[in-house]
mmCIF file of C-alpha atoms and ligand atoms in Angstrom:
data_model
loop_
_atom_site.group_PDB
_atom_site.id
_atom_site.type_symbol
_atom_site.label_atom_id
_atom_site.label_comp_id
_atom_site.label_asym_id
_atom_site.label_seq_id
_atom_site.Cartn_x
_atom_site.Cartn_y
_atom_site.Cartn_z
ATOM 1 C CA UNK A 154 34.252 -164.825 101.790
ATOM 2 C CA UNK A 155 37.317 -162.793 100.803
ATOM 3 C CA UNK A 156 37.286 -159.132 99.909
ATOM 4 C CA UNK A 157 39.601 -158.279 97.022
ATOM 5 C CA UNK A 158 40.401 -154.778 98.303
ATOM 6 C CA UNK A 159 41.260 -155.994 101.805
ATOM 7 C CA UNK A 160 44.906 -156.020 102.852
ATOM 8 C CA UNK A 161 44.361 -158.742 105.465
ATOM 9 C CA UNK A 162 42.578 -160.971 102.908
ATOM 10 C CA UNK A 163 45.659 -160.498 100.717
ATOM 11 C CA UNK A 164 47.918 -161.550 103.602
ATOM 12 C CA UNK A 165 45.694 -164.603 104.273
ATOM 13 C CA UNK A 166 45.838 -165.542 100.575
ATOM 14 C CA UNK A 167 49.632 -165.064 100.536
ATOM 15 C CA UNK A 168 49.378 -162.286 97.922
ATOM 16 C CA UNK A 169 51.367 -160.149 100.391
ATOM 17 C CA UNK A 170 54.265 -162.209 101.802
ATOM 18 C CA UNK A 171 54.020 -162.243 105.584
ATOM 19 C CA UNK A 172 55.479 -164.639 108.129
ATOM 20 C CA UNK A 173 52.700 -166.453 109.972
ATOM 21 C CA UNK A 174 53.492 -167.188 113.609
ATOM 22 C CA UNK A 175 50.467 -169.474 113.723
ATOM 23 C CA UNK A 176 47.837 -170.708 111.284
ATOM 24 C CA UNK A 177 44.868 -173.041 111.493
ATOM 25 C CA UNK A 178 41.669 -173.435 109.497
ATOM 26 C CA UNK A 179 40.014 -170.464 111.252
ATOM 27 C CA UNK A 180 42.704 -167.828 111.733
ATOM 28 C CA UNK A 181 46.262 -166.586 111.236
ATOM 29 C CA UNK A 182 48.666 -164.740 113.517
ATOM 30 C CA UNK A 183 51.425 -162.390 112.353
ATOM 31 C CA UNK A 184 53.477 -159.471 113.674
ATOM 32 C CA UNK A 185 52.118 -155.957 113.318
ATOM 33 C CA UNK A 186 54.196 -154.001 110.775
ATOM 34 C CA UNK A 187 54.132 -150.902 113.017
ATOM 35 C CA UNK A 188 54.452 -152.305 116.546
ATOM 36 C CA UNK A 189 53.144 -150.354 119.534
ATOM 37 C CA UNK A 190 55.089 -152.554 121.986
ATOM 38 C CA UNK A 191 58.062 -154.975 121.940
ATOM 39 C CA UNK A 192 55.549 -157.739 121.149
ATOM 40 C CA UNK A 193 52.639 -156.755 118.889
ATOM 41 C CA UNK A 194 50.717 -159.554 117.203
ATOM 42 C CA UNK A 195 47.554 -159.468 115.100
ATOM 43 C CA UNK A 196 45.144 -162.408 115.275
ATOM 44 C CA UNK A 197 43.034 -162.405 112.128
ATOM 45 C CA UNK A 198 40.119 -164.704 111.231
ATOM 46 C CA UNK A 199 40.273 -166.098 107.685
ATOM 47 C CA UNK A 200 36.636 -165.110 107.168
ATOM 48 C CA UNK A 201 36.335 -161.483 106.029
ATOM 49 C CA UNK A 202 34.297 -159.773 108.763
ATOM 50 C CA UNK A 203 34.466 -155.961 108.784
ATOM 51 C CA UNK A 204 34.441 -155.361 112.538
ATOM 52 C CA UNK A 205 32.945 -156.536 115.831
ATOM 53 C CA UNK A 206 29.727 -154.799 114.693
ATOM 54 C CA UNK A 207 29.410 -157.256 111.804
ATOM 55 C CA UNK A 208 29.738 -160.489 113.786
ATOM 56 C CA UNK A 209 26.890 -162.925 113.277
ATOM 57 C CA UNK A 210 25.567 -165.335 115.898
ATOM 58 C CA UNK A 211 27.193 -168.177 113.935
ATOM 59 C CA UNK A 212 30.636 -166.537 114.369
ATOM 60 C CA UNK A 213 30.942 -167.400 118.071
ATOM 61 C CA UNK A 214 33.573 -170.093 117.443
ATOM 62 C CA UNK A 215 35.687 -167.544 115.563
ATOM 63 C CA UNK A 216 35.564 -165.183 118.536
ATOM 64 C CA UNK A 217 36.392 -167.885 121.068
ATOM 65 C CA UNK A 218 39.228 -169.198 118.864
ATOM 66 C CA UNK A 219 40.726 -165.694 118.636
ATOM 67 C CA UNK A 220 40.787 -165.389 122.408
ATOM 68 C CA UNK A 221 42.023 -168.915 123.115
ATOM 69 C CA UNK A 222 44.752 -168.498 120.474
ATOM 70 C CA UNK A 223 45.720 -165.157 122.047
ATOM 71 C CA UNK A 224 46.168 -166.996 125.351
ATOM 72 C CA UNK A 225 48.396 -169.587 123.652
ATOM 73 C CA UNK A 226 50.407 -166.976 121.710
ATOM 74 C CA UNK A 227 51.018 -164.975 124.904
ATOM 75 C CA UNK A 228 52.577 -168.088 126.425
ATOM 76 C CA UNK A 229 54.561 -168.815 123.239
ATOM 77 C CA UNK A 230 55.933 -165.249 123.196
ATOM 78 C CA UNK A 231 56.673 -165.481 126.969
ATOM 79 C CA UNK A 232 54.498 -162.506 127.956
ATOM 80 C CA UNK A 233 51.820 -164.529 129.739
ATOM 81 C CA UNK A 234 53.392 -164.094 133.188
ATOM 82 C CA UNK A 235 54.514 -160.471 132.792
ATOM 83 C CA UNK A 236 51.158 -159.497 131.288
ATOM 84 C CA UNK A 237 49.750 -158.154 128.049
ATOM 85 C CA UNK A 238 46.815 -156.321 126.505
ATOM 86 C CA UNK A 239 44.211 -157.648 124.071
ATOM 87 C CA UNK A 240 42.013 -155.201 122.160
ATOM 88 C CA UNK A 241 39.750 -154.702 119.168
ATOM 89 C CA UNK A 242 39.479 -151.281 117.538
ATOM 90 C CA UNK A 243 35.940 -150.836 116.196
ATOM 91 C CA UNK A 244 35.277 -148.506 113.258
ATOM 92 C CA UNK A 245 37.065 -145.207 112.595
ATOM 93 C CA UNK A 246 36.189 -143.547 115.897
ATOM 94 C CA UNK A 247 37.582 -146.567 117.717
ATOM 95 C CA UNK A 248 40.872 -146.340 115.830
ATOM 96 C CA UNK A 249 40.203 -149.096 113.279
ATOM 97 C CA UNK A 250 42.231 -148.629 110.078
ATOM 98 C CA UNK A 251 42.006 -152.084 108.506
ATOM 99 C CA UNK A 252 38.378 -153.126 108.086
ATOM 100 C CA UNK A 253 38.895 -156.862 108.530
ATOM 101 C CA UNK A 254 38.325 -158.010 112.107
ATOM 102 C CA UNK A 255 41.522 -158.496 114.125
ATOM 103 C CA UNK A 256 42.552 -158.852 117.736
ATOM 104 C CA UNK A 257 45.686 -156.985 118.863
ATOM 105 C CA UNK A 258 48.017 -158.617 121.413
ATOM 106 C CA UNK A 259 50.635 -156.261 122.834
ATOM 107 C CA UNK A 260 53.162 -156.753 125.614
ATOM 108 C CA UNK A 261 56.795 -157.375 126.424
ATOM 109 C CA UNK A 262 57.495 -154.093 128.200
ATOM 110 C CA UNK A 263 60.404 -154.012 130.708
HETATM 111 P P1 LIG B 509 43.663 -151.219 113.412
HETATM 112 O O1 LIG B 509 44.080 -149.792 113.602
HETATM 113 O O2 LIG B 509 42.811 -151.398 112.191
HETATM 114 O O3 LIG B 509 43.039 -151.825 114.645
HETATM 115 O O4 LIG B 509 44.995 -152.035 113.231
HETATM 116 C C1 LIG B 509 45.543 -152.346 111.987
HETATM 117 C C2 LIG B 509 46.959 -152.733 112.245
HETATM 118 O O5 LIG B 509 47.453 -153.393 111.089
HETATM 119 C C3 LIG B 509 47.896 -151.543 112.501
HETATM 120 O O6 LIG B 509 48.469 -151.685 113.790
HETATM 121 C C4 LIG B 509 48.923 -151.625 111.361
HETATM 122 O O7 LIG B 509 50.223 -151.326 111.790
HETATM 123 C C5 LIG B 509 48.798 -153.075 110.912
HETATM 124 N N1 LIG B 509 49.071 -153.278 109.492
HETATM 125 C C6 LIG B 509 48.544 -152.580 108.454
HETATM 126 N N2 LIG B 509 48.983 -153.066 107.284
HETATM 127 C C7 LIG B 509 49.802 -154.115 107.585
HETATM 128 C C8 LIG B 509 50.557 -155.021 106.771
HETATM 129 O O8 LIG B 509 50.563 -154.973 105.539
HETATM 130 N N3 LIG B 509 51.277 -155.960 107.424
HETATM 131 C C9 LIG B 509 51.286 -156.055 108.790
HETATM 132 N N4 LIG B 509 52.039 -157.024 109.333
HETATM 133 N N5 LIG B 509 50.582 -155.214 109.583
HETATM 134 C C10 LIG B 509 49.850 -154.252 108.980
HETATM 135 ZN ZN1 LIG B 510 39.489 -159.134 104.521
#
């Protein structure tokens, strides 16, 4: 399931110390190290999936959990009312740099 060369697998396995804002059996949430906005969270499934292109039909609960957790984290970070963006970068041309599926949540602008 894990990929030994993957930085997000290392974060999930606590080989790279990172504060988790949320964790359950399916996913973790932590702050992006290079934030694009006052609030920039990454929602990362524990299963190593390269990108949206590599999702299997059996991964639908992972996808729905990512989105429902994004909704909850937006409320927790108090950006739900002001508004926020959710996005996936897919492969190099789509701006993906870490090849372990993750959902970006950005917001908190004035
Ligand atoms: P991508 O461009 O692949 O969609 O997004 C990867 C994101 O991961 C980038 O925004 C980058 O700043 C973030 N990132 C890369 N390495 C680390 C790390 O070791 N810790 C944290 N917290 N974020 C990271
Ligand atoms: Zn991984």
